[in-house]
Amino acid sequence: MNKRRITAEITAIGGYVPEDRLTNKMLETMVETSDEWITDRTGIKERRILSDPTMATSDMAVLAIANLLKDSGLQAEEIDCLILATSTPDQLLAPAASLVCEKAGLSSAWGFDLNAACSGFLYALSMGASLIESQRYKKVIVVGADQMSAIVNYQDRNTCILFGDGAGAVLLEPSSTENGIKDYLFKTDGKGAAYLSVPAGGALQPASPETLMEGKHFVHQDGKTVFKAAIKGMGNACQEVMTRNGLMSDDIDWVVPHQANLRIINAVGKRLNFPPEKVKVNIQRYGNTTAATIPLCLWDYQADFKPGDDILLTAFGAGFTWGATYLKWGNLRHNNGQPKG
Ligand code: COA
């Protein structure tokens, strides 16, 4: 008798965004810009900012996990592994995942950070899926969390209008149904590193009075180059994943893209022939939260997804890194620890 392959199914989801809002109107008082320009050029109306100085990325991840555990009815000590996708760890050392395991009470879990910028959550989701498929682990939490406000220059109108803070988490569990992570395709092109980076604070240019004076600890980007590469990268990755799984646009129920710029999202959707109502967008509320955009979008729109729905996730980020993931939505646990069924 043929045993069905074990896949990794998303069975719970959680999210956290800070209370404080940074609106376009507020940005008008900080840099030379306007609500109209930001709305037209990016689709963003406001972002959330973690303004409590005693909190950082790990705390947002902990709150997203707490939300996931509360909603699923699972206990923290039941979790086997944590993968934390982030580009803004609390510190260079120790790993933020260690802090999260401790603060979230994941006492049985091992954990690690994964940095692939805005593609981090998708890369991490594939790693989590592999751990589940190996059948060594039964409950893996994958988090995307970033505190972009810590590395954005609020005097630079090219970047400060784009980014926000937040965290989203999913739980992966083994499934012998048709649901789960079906396929993924990722690319990395280091030639893109020059176009989107935080130049100092790493090993090449450790913090010094000069690096501080020159503002090298902030995000620097060539927006136009990133914009074009993002449309091409996400468009091609989605097309390739669909082709090799025999899928046409009509077969996809939902597209959940990285939320970097509404014009990028619309261009990718148009290129692939997805009607706008299938493409999930929450950029107007949160801006670009880097590794958190996709899980926050899944969290926001979970009520729309039915078990078995065909969903395409796609991301593009610094590096350059990009890719697409195809999954069938799972049965979510709700409150009692049991699968929803
Ligand atoms: N408010 C008002 N004007 C602004 C502005 C702002 N916040 N930022 C730039 N401008 C000005 C520019 O100075 C330029 O003026 P000029 O024509 O007098 O030189 C004009 O608006 C057009 O600038 P441009 O850079 O061509 O705008 P754009 O349409 O490319 O939009 C971005 C800029 C950054 C919004 C866009 O390039 C983008 O989203 N890029 C991708 C960034 C991204 O997603 N990064 C993360 C990757 S995951």
CSV table of C-alpha atoms and ligand atoms in Angstrom, one decimal:
chain,number,residue,atom,x,y,z
A,1,MET,CA,0.0,0.0,0.0
A,2,ASN,CA,1.3,3.5,-0.9
A,3,LYS,CA,1.8,5.7,2.1
A,4,ARG,CA,0.8,9.3,1.3
A,5,ARG,CA,3.7,11.8,1.6
A,6,ILE,CA,3.8,13.8,4.8
A,7,THR,CA,3.4,17.6,4.0
A,8,ALA,CA,3.7,20.6,6.3
A,9,GLU,CA,0.3,22.2,6.9
A,10,ILE,CA,-0.3,25.6,8.4
A,11,THR,CA,-2.5,24.9,11.4
A,12,ALA,CA,-2.4,28.1,13.4
A,13,ILE,CA,-1.6,31.7,12.9
A,14,GLY,CA,-0.9,34.8,15.0
A,15,GLY,CA,0.1,38.4,14.6
A,16,TYR,CA,1.1,41.5,16.4
A,17,VAL,CA,1.4,45.1,15.4
A,18,PRO,CA,2.3,48.0,17.8
A,19,GLU,CA,-0.4,50.4,18.8
A,20,ASP,CA,1.3,53.6,17.7
A,21,ARG,CA,0.5,54.7,14.1
A,22,LEU,CA,2.7,56.9,11.9
A,23,THR,CA,0.4,58.4,9.3
A,24,ASN,CA,1.2,60.1,6.0
A,25,LYS,CA,0.0,63.3,7.6
A,26,MET,CA,2.5,62.9,10.4
A,27,LEU,CA,5.3,62.3,7.9
A,28,GLU,CA,4.3,65.6,6.1
A,29,THR,CA,5.6,67.3,9.2
A,30,MET,CA,8.9,65.3,9.2
A,31,VAL,CA,10.1,65.4,5.6
A,32,GLU,CA,9.1,67.2,2.4
A,33,THR,CA,6.3,64.9,1.2
A,34,SER,CA,2.5,64.7,1.0
A,35,ASP,CA,-0.2,62.2,1.8
A,36,GLU,CA,-1.2,62.4,-1.8
A,37,TRP,CA,2.3,61.5,-3.1
A,38,ILE,CA,2.7,58.6,-0.7
A,39,THR,CA,-0.7,57.2,-1.4
A,40,ASP,CA,-0.3,57.5,-5.2
A,41,ARG,CA,3.2,56.2,-5.4
A,42,THR,CA,3.0,53.4,-2.7
A,43,GLY,CA,-0.6,52.7,-1.6
A,44,ILE,CA,0.5,53.3,2.1
A,45,LYS,CA,-1.6,55.4,4.4
A,46,GLU,CA,0.0,54.5,7.8
A,47,ARG,CA,2.4,52.2,9.5
A,48,ARG,CA,2.8,50.9,13.0
A,49,ILE,CA,5.8,51.9,15.1
A,50,LEU,CA,7.2,50.2,18.2
A,51,SER,CA,7.9,53.2,20.3
A,52,ASP,CA,8.4,51.5,23.7
A,53,PRO,CA,12.2,51.7,24.2
A,54,THR,CA,12.2,48.6,26.4
A,55,MET,CA,10.8,46.5,23.5
A,56,ALA,CA,12.3,45.3,20.2
A,57,THR,CA,11.9,42.7,17.4
A,58,SER,CA,11.9,39.7,19.8
A,59,ASP,CA,9.1,41.2,21.8
A,60,MET,CA,6.9,41.6,18.8
A,61,ALA,CA,7.7,38.0,17.8
A,62,VAL,CA,6.7,36.8,21.4
A,63,LEU,CA,3.4,38.7,21.1
A,64,ALA,CA,2.6,37.1,17.7
A,65,ILE,CA,3.4,33.7,19.1
A,66,ALA,CA,1.3,34.3,22.2
A,67,ASN,CA,-1.6,35.3,19.9
A,68,LEU,CA,-1.0,32.1,17.9
A,69,LEU,CA,-0.9,29.9,21.0
A,70,LYS,CA,-4.0,31.5,22.5
A,71,ASP,CA,-6.0,31.1,19.3
A,72,SER,CA,-4.9,27.4,18.8
A,73,GLY,CA,-5.2,26.3,22.4
A,74,LEU,CA,-1.7,24.8,22.3
A,75,GLN,CA,0.9,25.2,25.1
A,76,ALA,CA,4.2,26.9,24.6
A,77,GLU,CA,6.2,23.8,25.7
A,78,GLU,CA,4.6,21.7,22.9
A,79,ILE,CA,6.6,23.6,20.3
A,80,ASP,CA,9.6,21.7,18.9
A,81,CYS,CA,11.4,24.4,16.9
A,82,LEU,CA,11.3,28.2,16.1
A,83,ILE,CA,12.6,29.8,13.0
A,84,LEU,CA,12.7,33.6,13.2
A,85,ALA,CA,13.0,35.4,9.9
A,86,THR,CA,14.3,38.9,10.7
A,87,SER,CA,16.7,41.6,9.4
A,88,THR,CA,16.5,43.6,12.6
A,89,PRO,CA,17.5,41.2,15.5
A,90,ASP,CA,17.5,42.9,18.9
A,91,GLN,CA,21.3,42.6,18.9
A,92,LEU,CA,24.0,41.1,16.6
A,93,LEU,CA,24.6,38.6,19.3
A,94,ALA,CA,22.7,36.7,20.9
A,95,PRO,CA,20.4,35.3,18.2
A,96,ALA,CA,16.9,36.9,18.6
A,97,ALA,CA,15.4,33.4,18.3
A,98,SER,CA,17.1,32.5,21.6
A,99,LEU,CA,15.5,35.5,23.3
A,100,VAL,CA,12.1,34.6,21.8
A,101,CYS,CA,12.3,31.0,23.0
A,102,GLU,CA,13.0,32.2,26.5
A,103,LYS,CA,10.4,35.0,26.6
A,104,ALA,CA,7.7,33.0,24.9
A,105,GLY,CA,8.3,30.0,27.2
A,106,LEU,CA,9.1,27.6,24.3
A,107,SER,CA,11.0,25.5,26.7
A,108,SER,CA,11.3,22.4,24.5
A,109,ALA,CA,12.2,24.2,21.3
A,110,TRP,CA,15.5,25.0,19.6
A,111,GLY,CA,15.5,28.1,17.5
A,112,PHE,CA,17.5,30.1,15.0
A,113,ASP,CA,17.4,33.4,13.1
A,114,LEU,CA,17.2,33.5,9.3
A,115,ASN,CA,18.0,36.7,7.4
A,116,ALA,CA,16.8,36.9,3.9
A,117,ALA,CA,15.4,40.4,4.2
A,118,CYS,CA,11.8,40.7,2.8
A,119,SER,CA,12.0,37.1,1.5
A,120,GLY,CA,12.9,35.9,5.0
A,121,PHE,CA,9.5,34.5,5.9
A,122,LEU,CA,9.2,32.4,2.7
A,123,TYR,CA,12.7,31.1,3.0
A,124,ALA,CA,12.0,30.2,6.7
A,125,LEU,CA,8.6,28.6,5.8
A,126,SER,CA,10.4,26.3,3.4
A,127,MET,CA,13.0,25.4,6.1
A,128,GLY,CA,10.2,24.7,8.6
A,129,ALA,CA,8.4,22.6,6.0
A,130,SER,CA,11.5,20.5,5.5
A,131,LEU,CA,11.8,19.9,9.2
A,132,ILE,CA,8.2,18.6,9.3
A,133,GLU,CA,8.6,16.5,6.2
A,134,SER,CA,11.7,14.9,7.7
A,135,GLN,CA,9.3,13.6,10.4
A,136,ARG,CA,11.8,14.6,13.1
A,137,TYR,CA,9.6,17.5,14.4
A,138,LYS,CA,5.8,17.8,14.8
A,139,LYS,CA,5.3,21.5,15.7
A,140,VAL,CA,7.4,24.2,14.1
A,141,ILE,CA,6.7,27.9,14.5
A,142,VAL,CA,7.9,30.2,11.7
A,143,VAL,CA,7.9,33.9,12.5
A,144,GLY,CA,8.6,36.9,10.4
A,145,ALA,CA,9.3,39.9,12.5
A,146,ASP,CA,11.0,43.3,11.9
A,147,GLN,CA,11.4,46.6,13.7
A,148,MET,CA,12.2,48.7,10.6
A,149,SER,CA,11.8,51.9,12.6
A,150,ALA,CA,15.2,51.0,14.3
A,151,ILE,CA,17.1,51.3,11.0
A,152,VAL,CA,15.1,53.9,9.0
A,153,ASN,CA,16.3,57.5,8.7
A,154,TYR,CA,13.2,59.7,9.4
A,155,GLN,CA,14.9,62.5,7.5
A,156,ASP,CA,15.2,60.5,4.3
A,157,ARG,CA,11.9,60.7,2.4
A,158,ASN,CA,13.0,58.0,-0.1
A,159,THR,CA,12.8,55.4,2.6
A,160,CYS,CA,11.0,56.6,5.7
A,161,ILE,CA,7.6,56.6,4.0
A,162,LEU,CA,7.8,52.9,3.2
A,163,PHE,CA,8.6,50.9,6.3
A,164,GLY,CA,6.8,49.9,9.5
A,165,ASP,CA,7.1,47.4,12.4
A,166,GLY,CA,5.3,44.1,13.1
A,167,ALA,CA,5.4,40.4,13.5
A,168,GLY,CA,3.4,37.4,12.1
A,169,ALA,CA,3.7,33.7,13.1
A,170,VAL,CA,2.4,30.4,11.7
A,171,LEU,CA,2.5,26.9,13.1
A,172,LEU,CA,3.5,24.0,10.8
A,173,GLU,CA,2.3,20.5,11.6
A,174,PRO,CA,2.5,17.2,9.6
A,175,SER,CA,-0.4,16.3,7.4
A,176,SER,CA,-1.3,13.3,5.3
A,177,THR,CA,-4.0,15.2,3.6
A,178,GLU,CA,-3.7,17.1,0.3
A,179,ASN,CA,-3.2,20.3,2.2
A,180,GLY,CA,0.1,21.9,3.1
A,181,ILE,CA,3.2,23.4,1.5
A,182,LYS,CA,3.3,21.9,-2.0
A,183,ASP,CA,6.3,23.7,-3.7
A,184,TYR,CA,8.6,26.6,-3.5
A,185,LEU,CA,11.2,28.3,-5.7
A,186,PHE,CA,13.8,30.7,-4.4
A,187,LYS,CA,16.6,32.8,-6.0
A,188,THR,CA,19.5,34.9,-4.7
A,189,ASP,CA,21.4,37.4,-6.7
A,190,GLY,CA,24.2,39.1,-4.8
A,191,LYS,CA,24.6,41.7,-7.5
A,192,GLY,CA,21.5,43.3,-6.0
A,193,ALA,CA,23.2,43.8,-2.6
A,194,ALA,CA,24.4,47.3,-3.6
A,195,TYR,CA,20.9,48.6,-4.3
A,196,LEU,CA,19.3,47.9,-0.8
A,197,SER,CA,21.4,47.7,2.3
A,198,VAL,CA,22.4,49.0,5.7
A,199,PRO,CA,26.1,49.6,5.0
A,200,ALA,CA,27.6,49.8,8.5
A,201,GLY,CA,27.2,48.0,11.8
A,202,GLY,CA,28.4,44.7,10.5
A,203,ALA,CA,31.9,43.2,10.3
A,204,LEU,CA,32.9,45.2,7.3
A,205,GLN,CA,32.2,48.6,8.8
A,206,PRO,CA,31.8,48.3,12.5
A,207,ALA,CA,30.1,51.2,14.3
A,208,SER,CA,32.4,54.2,14.5
A,209,PRO,CA,31.9,58.0,14.9
A,210,GLU,CA,32.4,58.2,11.1
A,211,THR,CA,29.8,55.6,10.2
A,212,LEU,CA,27.4,57.3,12.5
A,213,MET,CA,28.1,60.8,11.1
A,214,GLU,CA,27.6,59.4,7.6
A,215,GLY,CA,24.3,57.8,8.4
A,216,LYS,CA,25.5,54.4,7.4
A,217,HIS,CA,23.4,52.5,10.0
A,218,PHE,CA,20.3,53.4,8.1
A,219,VAL,CA,18.6,51.7,5.2
A,220,HIS,CA,19.9,52.9,1.8
A,221,GLN,CA,18.2,52.0,-1.4
A,222,ASP,CA,18.0,52.8,-5.1
A,223,GLY,CA,14.2,52.6,-5.2
A,224,LYS,CA,13.8,52.5,-9.0
A,225,THR,CA,16.2,49.6,-9.4
A,226,VAL,CA,14.5,47.7,-6.6
A,227,PHE,CA,11.1,48.4,-8.0
A,228,LYS,CA,11.8,47.0,-11.4
A,229,ALA,CA,13.7,43.9,-10.0
A,230,ALA,CA,10.8,43.2,-7.6
A,231,ILE,CA,8.2,43.1,-10.4
A,232,LYS,CA,10.4,40.9,-12.6
A,233,GLY,CA,11.6,38.6,-9.8
A,234,MET,CA,8.2,37.9,-8.2
A,235,GLY,CA,6.5,37.7,-11.6
A,236,ASN,CA,8.9,35.1,-12.9
A,237,ALA,CA,9.0,33.1,-9.7
A,238,CYS,CA,5.2,32.8,-9.6
A,239,GLN,CA,5.0,31.9,-13.2
A,240,GLU,CA,7.7,29.1,-12.8
A,241,VAL,CA,6.0,27.6,-9.8
A,242,MET,CA,2.6,27.7,-11.5
A,243,THR,CA,4.0,26.1,-14.7
A,244,ARG,CA,5.7,23.2,-12.9
A,245,ASN,CA,2.6,22.5,-10.9
A,246,GLY,CA,0.3,22.6,-13.9
A,247,LEU,CA,-1.5,25.6,-12.6
A,248,MET,CA,-3.2,28.4,-14.5
A,249,SER,CA,-4.2,31.7,-13.0
A,250,ASP,CA,-7.8,30.5,-12.6
A,251,ASP,CA,-6.6,27.6,-10.4
A,252,ILE,CA,-5.2,30.0,-7.8
A,253,ASP,CA,-7.7,31.1,-5.2
A,254,TRP,CA,-5.5,33.7,-3.5
A,255,VAL,CA,-2.2,35.5,-4.0
A,256,VAL,CA,-0.5,36.8,-0.9
A,257,PRO,CA,2.4,39.0,-2.1
A,258,HIS,CA,5.1,40.8,-0.1
A,259,GLN,CA,3.7,44.2,0.7
A,260,ALA,CA,6.5,46.7,-0.5
A,261,ASN,CA,4.5,49.0,-2.8
A,262,LEU,CA,1.0,48.7,-4.2
A,263,ARG,CA,2.2,49.5,-7.7
A,264,ILE,CA,4.6,46.5,-7.5
A,265,ILE,CA,1.7,44.3,-6.3
A,266,ASN,CA,-0.6,45.5,-9.0
A,267,ALA,CA,2.0,45.0,-11.7
A,268,VAL,CA,2.8,41.5,-10.6
A,269,GLY,CA,-1.0,40.6,-10.5
A,270,LYS,CA,-1.6,42.1,-13.9
A,271,ARG,CA,1.4,40.3,-15.5
A,272,LEU,CA,0.1,36.9,-14.2
A,273,ASN,CA,-3.5,37.7,-15.0
A,274,PHE,CA,-4.8,37.6,-11.4
A,275,PRO,CA,-8.0,39.6,-10.8
A,276,PRO,CA,-7.4,42.2,-8.1
A,277,GLU,CA,-10.0,40.6,-5.8
A,278,LYS,CA,-7.8,37.5,-5.5
A,279,VAL,CA,-4.7,39.5,-4.5
A,280,LYS,CA,-4.5,40.2,-0.8
A,281,VAL,CA,-3.3,43.7,0.2
A,282,ASN,CA,-2.9,45.3,3.6
A,283,ILE,CA,0.0,47.7,2.8
A,284,GLN,CA,-2.3,50.7,3.4
A,285,ARG,CA,-2.4,49.8,7.1
A,286,TYR,CA,1.1,48.6,7.9
A,287,GLY,CA,3.5,49.7,5.1
A,288,ASN,CA,6.4,47.4,4.4
A,289,THR,CA,7.2,45.3,7.6
A,290,THR,CA,9.9,43.3,5.8
A,291,ALA,CA,9.8,39.7,6.9
A,292,ALA,CA,6.4,40.2,8.6
A,293,THR,CA,4.3,41.3,5.6
A,294,ILE,CA,3.2,37.9,4.4
A,295,PRO,CA,2.4,36.3,7.7
A,296,LEU,CA,0.6,39.5,8.8
A,297,CYS,CA,-1.4,39.4,5.5
A,298,LEU,CA,-2.3,35.7,6.2
A,299,TRP,CA,-3.3,36.7,9.7
A,300,ASP,CA,-5.5,39.6,8.6
A,301,TYR,CA,-7.3,37.6,5.9
A,302,GLN,CA,-7.5,34.2,7.5
A,303,ALA,CA,-11.3,34.3,7.6
A,304,ASP,CA,-11.3,34.3,3.8
A,305,PHE,CA,-9.2,31.1,3.4
A,306,LYS,CA,-10.9,27.7,3.3
A,307,PRO,CA,-9.1,24.4,3.8
A,308,GLY,CA,-7.8,23.2,0.5
A,309,ASP,CA,-7.7,26.7,-1.1
A,310,ASP,CA,-4.8,27.1,-3.5
A,311,ILE,CA,-2.6,30.0,-2.4
A,312,LEU,CA,0.5,31.5,-4.0
A,313,LEU,CA,2.9,33.5,-1.8
A,314,THR,CA,5.6,35.6,-3.3
A,315,ALA,CA,8.3,37.9,-2.0
A,316,PHE,CA,11.3,40.0,-3.0
A,317,GLY,CA,13.9,41.7,-0.9
A,318,ALA,CA,17.4,42.9,-0.3
A,319,GLY,CA,20.2,40.7,-1.4
A,320,PHE,CA,18.5,40.4,-3.9
A,321,THR,CA,16.4,37.5,-2.6
A,322,TRP,CA,13.1,36.4,-4.0
A,323,GLY,CA,10.8,33.5,-4.7
A,324,ALA,CA,7.3,32.0,-4.6
A,325,THR,CA,5.6,29.3,-2.5
A,326,TYR,CA,2.5,27.3,-3.5
A,327,LEU,CA,0.4,25.8,-0.7
A,328,LYS,CA,-3.0,24.5,0.0
A,329,TRP,CA,-4.5,26.1,3.0
A,330,GLY,CA,-4.8,23.9,6.1
A,331,ASN,CA,-7.3,23.1,8.8
A,332,LEU,CA,-6.7,25.7,11.5
A,333,ARG,CA,-6.8,24.7,15.2
A,334,HIS,CA,-9.1,26.9,17.2
A,335,ASN,CA,-9.0,27.4,21.0
A,336,ASN,CA,-9.4,23.8,22.1
A,337,GLY,CA,-6.1,22.5,20.8
A,338,GLN,CA,-8.0,20.4,18.2
A,339,PRO,CA,-7.8,20.8,14.5
A,340,LYS,CA,-10.8,22.8,13.3
A,341,GLY,CA,-11.8,20.0,10.9
B,1,COA,N1,7.6,62.5,-1.3
B,1,COA,C1,7.5,63.4,-2.3
B,1,COA,N2,8.4,63.3,-3.4
B,1,COA,C2,9.2,62.3,-3.3
B,1,COA,C3,9.3,61.3,-2.3
B,1,COA,C4,8.4,61.5,-1.2
B,1,COA,N3,8.4,60.7,-0.2
B,1,COA,N4,10.3,60.4,-2.6
B,1,COA,C5,10.8,60.8,-3.7
B,1,COA,N5,10.2,61.9,-4.2
B,1,COA,C6,10.4,62.6,-5.5
B,1,COA,C7,11.8,62.3,-6.0
B,1,COA,O1,12.7,63.2,-5.5
B,1,COA,C8,11.5,62.6,-7.5
B,1,COA,O2,11.6,64.0,-7.7
B,1,COA,P1,12.3,64.6,-9.0
B,1,COA,O3,11.6,64.0,-10.2
B,1,COA,O4,12.2,66.0,-8.8
B,1,COA,O5,13.7,64.0,-8.9
B,1,COA,C9,10.1,62.1,-7.7
B,1,COA,O6,9.5,62.1,-6.4
B,1,COA,C10,10.1,60.7,-8.3
B,1,COA,O7,10.9,59.9,-7.6
B,1,COA,P2,11.1,58.4,-7.9
B,1,COA,O8,12.2,57.9,-7.1
B,1,COA,O9,11.2,58.3,-9.4
B,1,COA,O10,9.7,57.8,-7.4
B,1,COA,P3,9.2,56.4,-7.7
B,1,COA,O11,7.9,56.5,-8.4
B,1,COA,O12,10.2,55.4,-8.1
B,1,COA,O13,8.8,56.0,-6.2
B,1,COA,C11,9.7,54.6,-4.4
B,1,COA,C12,9.9,55.9,-5.2
B,1,COA,C13,10.8,54.5,-3.4
B,1,COA,C14,8.3,54.7,-3.7
B,1,COA,C15,9.7,53.4,-5.4
B,1,COA,O14,10.8,53.5,-6.2
B,1,COA,C16,9.7,52.1,-4.7
B,1,COA,O15,8.7,51.7,-4.0
B,1,COA,N6,10.7,51.3,-4.9
B,1,COA,C17,10.8,50.0,-4.3
B,1,COA,C18,11.2,50.1,-2.9
B,1,COA,C19,11.0,48.9,-2.1
B,1,COA,O16,10.1,48.2,-2.3
B,1,COA,N7,12.0,48.6,-1.2
B,1,COA,C20,11.9,47.4,-0.4
B,1,COA,C21,12.1,46.2,-1.2
B,1,COA,S1,11.5,44.8,-0.5
